[in-house]
Amino acid sequence: MAGEGRRFGIGYALLPKKENSFIRESLVKLARSRGIDLVKIDTGRPLVDQGPFDCVLHKLYGEDWRSQLEDFRYQNPNAVILDSPTAIERLHDRISMLQVVSELKIENQNETFGIPKQIVIYDKETLFDNQTWELLKFPVIAKPLVADGSAKSHKMALVFNPEGLNKLKPPIVLQEFVNHGGVIFKVYVVGEHVKCVKRKSLPDVSEEKLNSLEGSLSFSQVSNLATHQKSDDKYYKMMHLEDTELPPLSFMTDIARGLRRATNLNLFNFDVIRDTRFGNRYLIIDINYFPGYSKMPGYETVLTDFFCDMVCRKDREVAVEKDLVEEFSQEVVIAAAADGRQALSCEKEVRKIVPNSCCSDGEEMENSIQV
Ligand SMILES: O=P(O)(O)O[C@@H]1[C@@H](OP(=O)(O)O)[C@H](OP(=O)(O)O)[C@H](O)[C@H](OP(=O)(O)O)[C@H]1OP(=O)(O)O
Ligand SMILES: Nc1ncnc2c1ncn2[C@@H]1O[C@H](COP(=O)(O)OP(=O)(O)O)[C@@H](O)[C@H]1O
Ligand SMILES: [Mg+2]
Ligand SMILES: [Mg+2]
């Protein structure tokens, strides 16, 4: 149970595709049995007129939604917003997204981590500039700078030689393509919970192949192709995804915790590849807000536990704050009474000291004075 006898409301605002995959009957039922009601937010009406919600779960963007969340937060200071739009925004740019990796300090003797070499290109001139190619060598992956979830933001190109640069449309990020054995690791984070899974990726590119290949190859969401597309493919048949060893979980968990702290996000996943040149070097190539959790085995339990944790923790914090205010107001009131000051000015004192306090109203304060 989330809380003894108390029910909690979590409002969700998701695009239809996400709602279909995430809000499954199995999740709704499990959450309900633990005291949590998942309620769809009507995005056609002001958020502040809906609820009451103890928590808002969302993956919607744009100025209007952002200001709706701000109004909601202002009117419901004790509600939890998963996650803050400012924190999410950092993931909408492929440079700021990975900058956070360099802020991490993780001690590990056996494995190392980082990001692939990359540069941002805003115009065609820089794309063909010699200086650019002093920093990078072919093959490279060209990714749209913006990562806002649109189909366009997932359209990538694997570029083998200068000829392949002609088709690219800046602003883009050019990233060194790192051979990694055709398998990518997806690390799903839900608060404290961390789960790592394997997915298919792009095949390695050998030096010999590089010269015989055409300029570039376009692709999109390769790790998300339907299973039949994977199994029909000769390359993936011979690759044996199941033979690939997962990275050490404790290492991935340390990175996940570090990223969670540095980004201030609770719901995200990150893509990791293992550099075949070293075998113990891991590169983070992508971080996604609120990914496809329903693909994670047992996602219902993980998410329900997390929801309970969030709303209960907030509930406890509010209760402690309320107790503190009550305790404090009594002390102030007693001191003020001794001092001969007015009770109502005591309330102001309490509000100043404990912001957002569910402060007792004037009447109660006066009553306390009489006591
Ligand atoms: O829909 P799914 O389940 O494929 O989830 C997508 C994610 O797949 P994953 O869980 O990493 O395999 C997907 O991850 P990748 O970009 O493929 O690494 C994205 O997170 C995608 O969201 P957006 O389009 O970037 O906003 C996610 O799409 P949305 O569900 O948010 O539209
Ligand atoms: N630097 C890289 N080296 C090798 N493969 C990469 C690299 N970056 C991306 N990939 C491959 O391209 C796919 C898509 O790139 P990613 O940055 O994850 O974009 P998206 O946000 O569309 O998932 C990855 O899942 C991986 O298969
Ligand atoms: Mg990805
Ligand atoms: Mg992504």
Short mmCIF file of C-alpha atoms and ligand atoms in Angstrom, two decimals:
data_model
loop_
_atom_site.label_atom_id
_atom_site.label_comp_id
_atom_site.label_asym_id
_atom_site.label_seq_id
_atom_site.Cartn_x
_atom_site.Cartn_y
_atom_site.Cartn_z
CA MET A 1 0.00 0.00 0.00
CA ALA A 2 1.27 3.50 -0.83
CA GLY A 3 0.03 4.87 2.46
CA GLU A 4 -2.29 3.58 5.19
CA GLY A 5 -5.80 4.26 3.95
CA ARG A 6 -4.68 7.16 1.77
CA ARG A 7 -5.03 6.97 -2.02
CA PHE A 8 -2.78 8.88 -4.39
CA GLY A 9 -3.58 10.30 -7.82
CA ILE A 10 -0.97 10.35 -10.58
CA GLY A 11 -1.97 12.31 -13.67
CA TYR A 12 -0.27 11.35 -16.92
CA ALA A 13 0.17 13.39 -20.09
CA LEU A 14 1.68 11.35 -22.93
CA LEU A 15 1.48 11.20 -26.70
CA PRO A 16 -0.94 8.51 -27.97
CA LYS A 17 1.89 6.12 -28.99
CA LYS A 18 3.46 6.35 -25.57
CA GLU A 19 0.13 6.06 -23.79
CA ASN A 20 -0.64 2.86 -25.72
CA SER A 21 2.65 1.22 -24.89
CA PHE A 22 3.03 2.42 -21.30
CA ILE A 23 -0.44 2.71 -19.75
CA ARG A 24 -1.28 -0.99 -19.90
CA GLU A 25 -4.08 -2.57 -17.93
CA SER A 26 -1.46 -4.61 -16.03
CA LEU A 27 0.25 -1.42 -14.80
CA VAL A 28 -3.00 0.38 -13.99
CA LYS A 29 -4.29 -2.60 -11.99
CA LEU A 30 -1.08 -3.14 -10.03
CA ALA A 31 -0.79 0.55 -9.19
CA ARG A 32 -4.46 0.64 -8.15
CA SER A 33 -3.97 -2.33 -5.82
CA ARG A 34 -1.21 -0.35 -4.11
CA GLY A 35 -3.29 2.78 -3.60
CA ILE A 36 -2.30 4.69 -6.74
CA ASP A 37 -4.79 5.83 -9.37
CA LEU A 38 -3.34 6.59 -12.78
CA VAL A 39 -5.51 9.27 -14.35
CA LYS A 40 -5.29 10.60 -17.91
CA ILE A 41 -4.79 14.37 -18.11
CA ASP A 42 -6.99 16.09 -20.67
CA THR A 43 -4.46 18.26 -22.51
CA GLY A 44 -7.33 20.24 -24.06
CA ARG A 45 -8.18 21.70 -20.63
CA PRO A 46 -6.00 23.66 -18.17
CA LEU A 47 -4.00 21.30 -15.99
CA VAL A 48 -4.73 23.40 -12.89
CA ASP A 49 -8.46 22.65 -13.28
CA GLN A 50 -7.84 18.89 -13.13
CA GLY A 51 -6.89 16.49 -10.42
CA PRO A 52 -6.15 16.65 -7.54
CA PHE A 53 -2.85 15.01 -8.47
CA ASP A 54 -0.09 14.06 -6.08
CA CYS A 55 2.16 13.59 -9.05
CA VAL A 56 2.25 14.49 -12.76
CA LEU A 57 3.96 12.10 -15.13
CA HIS A 58 4.61 13.58 -18.56
CA LYS A 59 6.43 13.43 -21.85
CA LEU A 60 5.07 16.44 -23.72
CA TYR A 61 7.01 19.44 -24.92
CA GLY A 62 6.37 23.03 -26.00
CA GLU A 63 5.91 26.36 -24.30
CA ASP A 64 2.21 25.90 -23.57
CA TRP A 65 2.73 22.63 -21.70
CA ARG A 66 5.66 24.10 -19.82
CA SER A 67 3.66 27.06 -18.59
CA GLN A 68 0.78 24.75 -17.65
CA LEU A 69 3.21 22.78 -15.48
CA GLU A 70 4.52 25.99 -13.93
CA ASP A 71 1.00 27.14 -13.02
CA PHE A 72 0.27 23.71 -11.62
CA ARG A 73 3.44 23.68 -9.54
CA TYR A 74 2.64 27.14 -8.20
CA GLN A 75 -0.82 26.06 -7.10
CA ASN A 76 0.27 22.60 -5.89
CA PRO A 77 3.70 23.09 -4.32
CA ASN A 78 3.58 19.64 -2.75
CA ALA A 79 2.90 17.71 -5.96
CA VAL A 80 5.77 15.82 -7.63
CA ILE A 81 6.47 16.56 -11.30
CA LEU A 82 8.21 13.75 -13.16
CA ASP A 83 10.46 15.19 -14.41
CA SER A 84 11.26 18.90 -14.49
CA PRO A 85 10.99 20.36 -18.04
CA THR A 86 14.30 22.20 -17.58
CA ALA A 87 16.08 18.96 -16.69
CA ILE A 88 14.49 17.16 -19.65
CA GLU A 89 15.47 19.95 -22.04
CA ARG A 90 19.15 19.16 -21.60
CA LEU A 91 18.53 15.89 -23.46
CA HIS A 92 17.05 17.67 -26.48
CA ASP A 93 20.46 18.68 -27.77
CA ARG A 94 22.94 15.91 -28.53
CA ILE A 95 25.87 18.02 -27.28
CA SER A 96 24.46 19.10 -23.89
CA MET A 97 23.04 15.58 -23.52
CA LEU A 98 26.48 13.98 -23.45
CA GLN A 99 28.32 16.86 -21.73
CA VAL A 100 26.91 15.54 -18.50
CA VAL A 101 29.00 12.34 -18.89
CA SER A 102 32.21 14.32 -18.45
CA GLU A 103 30.90 15.62 -15.09
CA LEU A 104 30.76 12.09 -13.66
CA LYS A 105 33.39 10.89 -11.21
CA ILE A 106 33.33 7.13 -10.92
CA GLU A 107 36.12 5.08 -9.44
CA ASN A 108 36.60 1.79 -11.19
CA GLN A 109 39.78 -0.16 -11.65
CA ASN A 110 38.74 -2.53 -14.40
CA GLU A 111 36.51 -0.54 -16.74
CA THR A 112 36.61 2.95 -18.20
CA PHE A 113 33.89 5.08 -19.74
CA GLY A 114 33.42 8.21 -21.84
CA ILE A 115 31.82 9.40 -25.04
CA PRO A 116 33.01 9.04 -28.66
CA LYS A 117 34.91 11.95 -30.22
CA GLN A 118 32.39 14.39 -31.64
CA ILE A 119 31.99 17.88 -33.07
CA VAL A 120 28.99 20.00 -33.80
CA ILE A 121 28.58 21.36 -37.34
CA TYR A 122 26.34 24.35 -37.96
CA ASP A 123 27.13 25.00 -41.65
CA LYS A 124 28.28 23.22 -44.83
CA GLU A 125 31.59 25.13 -44.89
CA THR A 126 32.77 23.67 -41.58
CA LEU A 127 31.66 20.26 -42.78
CA PHE A 128 34.27 20.29 -45.55
CA ASP A 129 36.91 22.19 -43.59
CA ASN A 130 40.25 20.38 -43.22
CA GLN A 131 40.42 21.33 -39.53
CA THR A 132 37.28 19.31 -38.91
CA TRP A 133 38.94 16.22 -40.33
CA GLU A 134 42.06 16.69 -38.29
CA LEU A 135 39.91 15.91 -35.25
CA LEU A 136 37.85 13.09 -36.73
CA LYS A 137 38.41 10.25 -39.13
CA PHE A 138 36.02 8.16 -41.23
CA PRO A 139 33.70 6.42 -40.67
CA VAL A 140 31.54 8.86 -38.70
CA ILE A 141 27.90 8.99 -37.73
CA ALA A 142 26.01 12.16 -38.55
CA LYS A 143 23.21 12.80 -36.06
CA PRO A 144 20.72 15.69 -36.04
CA LEU A 145 21.77 18.11 -33.28
CA VAL A 146 18.21 18.23 -32.02
CA ALA A 147 16.92 15.15 -30.19
CA ASP A 148 13.32 16.15 -29.55
CA GLY A 149 11.69 12.80 -30.32
CA SER A 150 10.54 13.81 -33.82
CA ALA A 151 11.09 11.28 -36.64
CA LYS A 152 13.61 13.75 -38.12
CA SER A 153 15.67 13.76 -34.93
CA HIS A 154 16.27 10.01 -35.28
CA LYS A 155 17.43 10.16 -38.95
CA MET A 156 21.13 9.36 -39.00
CA ALA A 157 23.79 8.64 -41.61
CA LEU A 158 26.85 6.46 -41.38
CA VAL A 159 29.38 8.31 -43.50
CA PHE A 160 32.31 6.35 -44.97
CA ASN A 161 34.14 9.00 -46.98
CA PRO A 162 34.04 12.71 -48.02
CA GLU A 163 31.59 11.92 -50.84
CA GLY A 164 29.01 10.98 -48.22
CA LEU A 165 29.16 14.46 -46.68
CA ASN A 166 27.23 16.08 -49.53
CA LYS A 167 23.87 14.78 -48.40
CA LEU A 168 24.18 15.99 -44.79
CA LYS A 169 22.06 18.85 -43.54
CA PRO A 170 23.53 20.84 -40.60
CA PRO A 171 23.04 21.47 -37.74
CA ILE A 172 24.42 18.03 -37.02
CA VAL A 173 26.77 16.28 -34.65
CA LEU A 174 29.54 14.29 -36.32
CA GLN A 175 30.54 11.43 -34.08
CA GLU A 176 33.33 8.94 -34.54
CA PHE A 177 31.82 5.54 -35.43
CA VAL A 178 33.22 3.02 -32.95
CA ASN A 179 33.24 -0.69 -33.77
CA HIS A 180 31.38 -2.46 -30.98
CA GLY A 181 30.47 -5.92 -32.23
CA GLY A 182 27.00 -4.99 -33.45
CA VAL A 183 25.43 -5.03 -29.98
CA ILE A 184 24.27 -2.05 -27.96
CA PHE A 185 23.44 -2.02 -24.25
CA LYS A 186 20.41 -0.08 -23.10
CA VAL A 187 20.46 0.88 -19.46
CA TYR A 188 16.98 1.73 -18.14
CA VAL A 189 16.79 3.93 -15.05
CA VAL A 190 13.67 4.34 -12.90
CA GLY A 191 14.73 6.31 -9.84
CA GLU A 192 17.11 4.01 -7.97
CA HIS A 193 16.29 1.01 -10.15
CA VAL A 194 18.70 0.14 -12.98
CA LYS A 195 18.26 -2.55 -15.65
CA CYS A 196 20.64 -3.27 -18.54
CA VAL A 197 19.49 -5.10 -21.70
CA LYS A 198 21.09 -6.00 -25.04
CA ARG A 199 19.86 -4.85 -28.45
CA LYS A 200 21.07 -5.13 -31.99
CA SER A 201 23.11 -2.26 -33.36
CA LEU A 202 25.02 -1.36 -36.51
CA PRO A 203 27.58 -3.95 -37.67
CA ASP A 204 31.29 -3.20 -37.40
CA VAL A 205 32.99 -1.51 -40.34
CA SER A 206 36.42 -2.86 -41.24
CA GLU A 207 39.21 -0.77 -42.81
CA GLU A 208 39.02 -2.85 -46.02
CA LYS A 209 35.27 -2.46 -46.33
CA LEU A 210 35.57 1.27 -45.80
CA ASN A 211 37.26 1.80 -49.17
CA SER A 212 34.78 -0.26 -51.15
CA LEU A 213 31.66 1.34 -49.66
CA GLU A 214 29.57 4.11 -51.18
CA GLY A 215 29.58 7.56 -49.56
CA SER A 216 27.02 7.00 -46.83
CA LEU A 217 24.24 4.85 -45.46
CA SER A 218 21.08 6.35 -43.94
CA PHE A 219 19.27 4.67 -41.06
CA SER A 220 16.84 5.35 -38.25
CA GLN A 221 16.20 3.72 -34.85
CA VAL A 222 18.20 0.61 -35.64
CA SER A 223 17.90 -0.77 -32.08
CA ASN A 224 14.14 -0.53 -32.32
CA LEU A 225 13.53 -2.61 -35.48
CA ALA A 226 10.83 -5.28 -35.18
CA THR A 227 12.08 -8.75 -34.22
CA HIS A 228 11.30 -10.29 -37.62
CA GLN A 229 13.44 -7.62 -39.29
CA LYS A 230 16.34 -8.70 -37.06
CA SER A 231 15.96 -12.42 -37.49
CA ASP A 232 15.59 -12.18 -41.30
CA ASP A 233 18.94 -10.56 -41.50
CA LYS A 234 21.93 -12.84 -42.18
CA TYR A 235 24.30 -10.63 -40.20
CA TYR A 236 22.21 -10.75 -37.06
CA LYS A 237 21.61 -14.48 -37.44
CA MET A 238 25.31 -15.13 -37.27
CA MET A 239 25.89 -12.56 -34.55
CA HIS A 240 24.20 -14.38 -31.65
CA LEU A 241 23.04 -11.57 -29.43
CA GLU A 242 22.78 -14.07 -26.56
CA ASP A 243 26.55 -14.75 -26.70
CA THR A 244 27.40 -11.16 -25.91
CA GLU A 245 28.33 -10.56 -22.31
CA LEU A 246 26.57 -7.73 -20.50
CA PRO A 247 28.74 -4.99 -18.97
CA PRO A 248 29.29 -5.34 -15.19
CA LEU A 249 25.99 -4.29 -13.59
CA SER A 250 27.68 -2.49 -10.69
CA PHE A 251 29.57 -0.32 -13.17
CA MET A 252 26.42 0.51 -15.14
CA THR A 253 24.62 1.24 -11.87
CA ASP A 254 27.34 3.67 -10.79
CA ILE A 255 27.07 5.48 -14.12
CA ALA A 256 23.26 5.48 -13.88
CA ARG A 257 23.31 6.94 -10.36
CA GLY A 258 25.87 9.56 -11.42
CA LEU A 259 23.76 10.54 -14.43
CA ARG A 260 20.63 10.68 -12.32
CA ARG A 261 22.25 13.06 -9.88
CA ALA A 262 23.90 15.20 -12.56
CA THR A 263 20.77 15.53 -14.71
CA ASN A 264 18.21 15.64 -11.92
CA LEU A 265 16.13 13.12 -13.89
CA ASN A 266 14.41 9.99 -12.59
CA LEU A 267 13.10 8.45 -15.79
CA PHE A 268 15.58 7.87 -18.59
CA ASN A 269 17.72 5.32 -20.35
CA PHE A 270 21.16 5.55 -21.92
CA ASP A 271 22.75 3.66 -24.81
CA VAL A 272 26.20 2.21 -24.24
CA ILE A 273 28.60 0.48 -26.64
CA ARG A 274 31.73 -1.50 -25.78
CA ASP A 275 34.71 -0.36 -27.81
CA THR A 276 36.11 -3.54 -29.46
CA ARG A 277 39.61 -1.98 -29.56
CA PHE A 278 39.79 -2.18 -25.75
CA GLY A 279 37.13 -4.57 -24.51
CA ASN A 280 36.77 -2.80 -21.17
CA ARG A 281 36.03 0.70 -22.47
CA TYR A 282 32.38 1.75 -22.54
CA LEU A 283 31.05 4.71 -24.52
CA ILE A 284 27.76 6.44 -23.82
CA ILE A 285 26.21 7.53 -27.10
CA ASP A 286 22.62 8.53 -26.31
CA ILE A 287 20.42 9.46 -23.33
CA ASN A 288 16.63 9.33 -23.74
CA TYR A 289 13.94 10.79 -21.51
CA PHE A 290 11.09 8.41 -20.50
CA PRO A 291 12.01 5.61 -22.94
CA GLY A 292 10.01 2.50 -23.84
CA TYR A 293 9.79 1.03 -20.32
CA SER A 294 7.19 -1.53 -21.34
CA LYS A 295 10.00 -3.37 -23.15
CA MET A 296 11.70 -3.86 -19.78
CA PRO A 297 10.72 -7.19 -18.20
CA GLY A 298 8.52 -6.67 -15.12
CA TYR A 299 8.15 -2.93 -15.82
CA GLU A 300 4.82 -2.81 -13.96
CA THR A 301 6.39 -3.70 -10.61
CA VAL A 302 9.40 -1.45 -11.06
CA LEU A 303 7.27 1.55 -12.02
CA THR A 304 4.65 0.94 -9.30
CA ASP A 305 7.36 0.65 -6.63
CA PHE A 306 8.85 3.88 -7.90
CA PHE A 307 5.51 5.73 -7.92
CA CYS A 308 4.80 4.56 -4.35
CA ASP A 309 8.22 5.71 -3.31
CA MET A 310 7.83 9.16 -4.83
CA VAL A 311 4.37 9.96 -3.52
CA CYS A 312 4.96 8.43 -0.08
CA ARG A 313 8.26 10.22 0.36
CA LYS A 314 6.60 13.52 -0.55
CA ASP A 315 3.70 12.74 1.79
CA ARG A 316 6.13 12.07 4.64
CA GLU A 317 8.09 15.25 3.90
CA VAL A 318 4.89 17.29 3.97
CA ALA A 319 3.84 15.64 7.26
CA VAL A 320 7.23 16.31 8.85
CA GLU A 321 7.11 19.90 7.60
CA LYS A 322 3.61 20.28 9.02
CA ASP A 323 4.73 18.90 12.40
CA LEU A 324 7.69 21.24 12.35
CA VAL A 325 5.47 24.20 11.60
CA GLU A 326 3.08 23.24 14.36
CA GLU A 327 5.88 22.73 16.85
CA PHE A 328 7.53 25.91 15.76
CA SER A 329 4.39 28.01 15.76
CA GLN A 330 3.66 26.86 19.30
CA GLU A 331 7.11 27.97 20.39
CA VAL A 332 6.81 31.29 18.56
CA VAL A 333 3.31 31.78 19.91
CA ILE A 334 4.40 31.11 23.47
CA ALA A 335 7.38 33.39 23.07
CA ALA A 336 5.20 36.03 21.43
CA ALA A 337 2.59 35.77 24.15
CA ALA A 338 5.31 36.32 26.72
CA ASP A 339 6.51 39.17 24.58
CA GLY A 340 3.05 40.67 24.26
CA ARG A 341 3.13 40.56 20.43
CA GLN A 342 0.11 39.84 18.21
CA ALA A 343 -0.57 36.20 17.26
CA LEU A 344 -1.13 36.99 13.58
CA SER A 345 2.35 38.39 13.17
CA CYS A 346 3.62 35.06 14.55
CA GLU A 347 2.08 33.29 11.57
CA LYS A 348 4.13 35.50 9.26
CA GLU A 349 7.26 34.51 11.15
CA VAL A 350 6.49 30.82 10.70
CA ARG A 351 5.85 31.24 6.98
CA LYS A 352 9.16 33.06 6.61
CA ILE A 353 11.07 30.31 8.35
CA VAL A 354 9.33 27.32 6.76
CA PRO A 355 8.42 28.26 3.16
CA ASN A 356 5.50 26.39 1.48
CA SER A 357 4.37 25.49 4.95
CA CYS A 358 0.81 24.33 5.38
CA CYS A 359 0.65 26.88 8.13
CA SER A 360 -2.22 26.89 10.58
CA ASP A 361 -4.69 29.64 9.81
CA GLY A 362 -5.22 32.75 11.89
CA GLU A 363 -8.11 31.27 13.82
CA GLU A 364 -6.05 28.30 14.98
CA MET A 365 -3.22 30.60 15.90
CA GLU A 366 -5.56 32.66 18.03
CA ASN A 367 -6.86 29.48 19.59
CA SER A 368 -3.33 28.42 20.36
CA ILE A 369 -2.76 31.68 22.11
CA GLN A 370 -5.74 31.05 24.30
CA VAL A 371 -4.29 27.67 25.15
O1 LIG B 1 8.41 3.86 -28.12
P1 LIG B 1 9.57 3.01 -27.76
O2 LIG B 1 9.20 1.97 -26.78
O3 LIG B 1 10.26 2.48 -28.95
O4 LIG B 1 10.62 3.95 -26.98
C1 LIG B 1 11.51 4.81 -27.66
C2 LIG B 1 12.93 4.55 -27.15
O5 LIG B 1 13.27 3.23 -27.37
P2 LIG B 1 14.05 2.38 -26.29
O6 LIG B 1 13.24 2.24 -25.07
O7 LIG B 1 15.33 3.13 -26.00
O8 LIG B 1 14.26 1.11 -27.02
C3 LIG B 1 13.87 5.47 -27.93
O9 LIG B 1 15.21 5.22 -27.63
P3 LIG B 1 16.33 5.32 -28.82
O10 LIG B 1 16.29 6.76 -29.25
O11 LIG B 1 15.92 4.36 -29.87
O12 LIG B 1 17.64 4.99 -28.19
C4 LIG B 1 13.55 6.91 -27.57
O13 LIG B 1 13.66 7.09 -26.18
C5 LIG B 1 12.11 7.21 -27.99
O14 LIG B 1 11.77 8.48 -27.54
P4 LIG B 1 12.04 9.78 -28.41
O15 LIG B 1 11.51 9.46 -29.78
O16 LIG B 1 13.53 9.98 -28.44
O17 LIG B 1 11.32 10.82 -27.68
C6 LIG B 1 11.12 6.24 -27.38
O18 LIG B 1 9.88 6.50 -28.05
P5 LIG B 1 8.56 7.06 -27.36
O19 LIG B 1 7.82 5.87 -26.83
O20 LIG B 1 8.93 8.00 -26.27
O21 LIG B 1 7.85 7.73 -28.48
N1 LIG B 2 29.38 6.53 -32.08
C1 LIG B 2 28.74 5.45 -32.50
N2 LIG B 2 29.45 4.35 -32.88
C2 LIG B 2 28.82 3.25 -33.32
N3 LIG B 2 27.47 3.13 -33.44
C3 LIG B 2 26.71 4.20 -33.08
C4 LIG B 2 27.31 5.39 -32.58
N4 LIG B 2 26.34 6.27 -32.32
C5 LIG B 2 25.19 5.66 -32.63
N5 LIG B 2 25.40 4.41 -33.07
C6 LIG B 2 24.35 3.48 -33.54
O1 LIG B 2 23.29 4.27 -34.04
C7 LIG B 2 22.08 4.08 -33.27
C8 LIG B 2 21.33 5.38 -33.14
O2 LIG B 2 22.10 6.35 -32.50
P1 LIG B 2 21.58 7.12 -31.21
O3 LIG B 2 22.58 8.18 -30.88
O4 LIG B 2 21.26 6.14 -30.16
O5 LIG B 2 20.27 7.84 -31.76
P2 LIG B 2 18.71 7.72 -31.37
O6 LIG B 2 18.47 8.88 -30.46
O7 LIG B 2 17.96 7.88 -32.66
O8 LIG B 2 18.52 6.40 -30.73
C9 LIG B 2 22.56 3.49 -31.97
O9 LIG B 2 21.56 2.72 -31.37
C10 LIG B 2 23.75 2.64 -32.43
O10 LIG B 2 23.27 1.43 -33.01
MG MG B 3 19.49 5.59 -29.03
MG MG B 4 17.80 8.83 -28.50
#
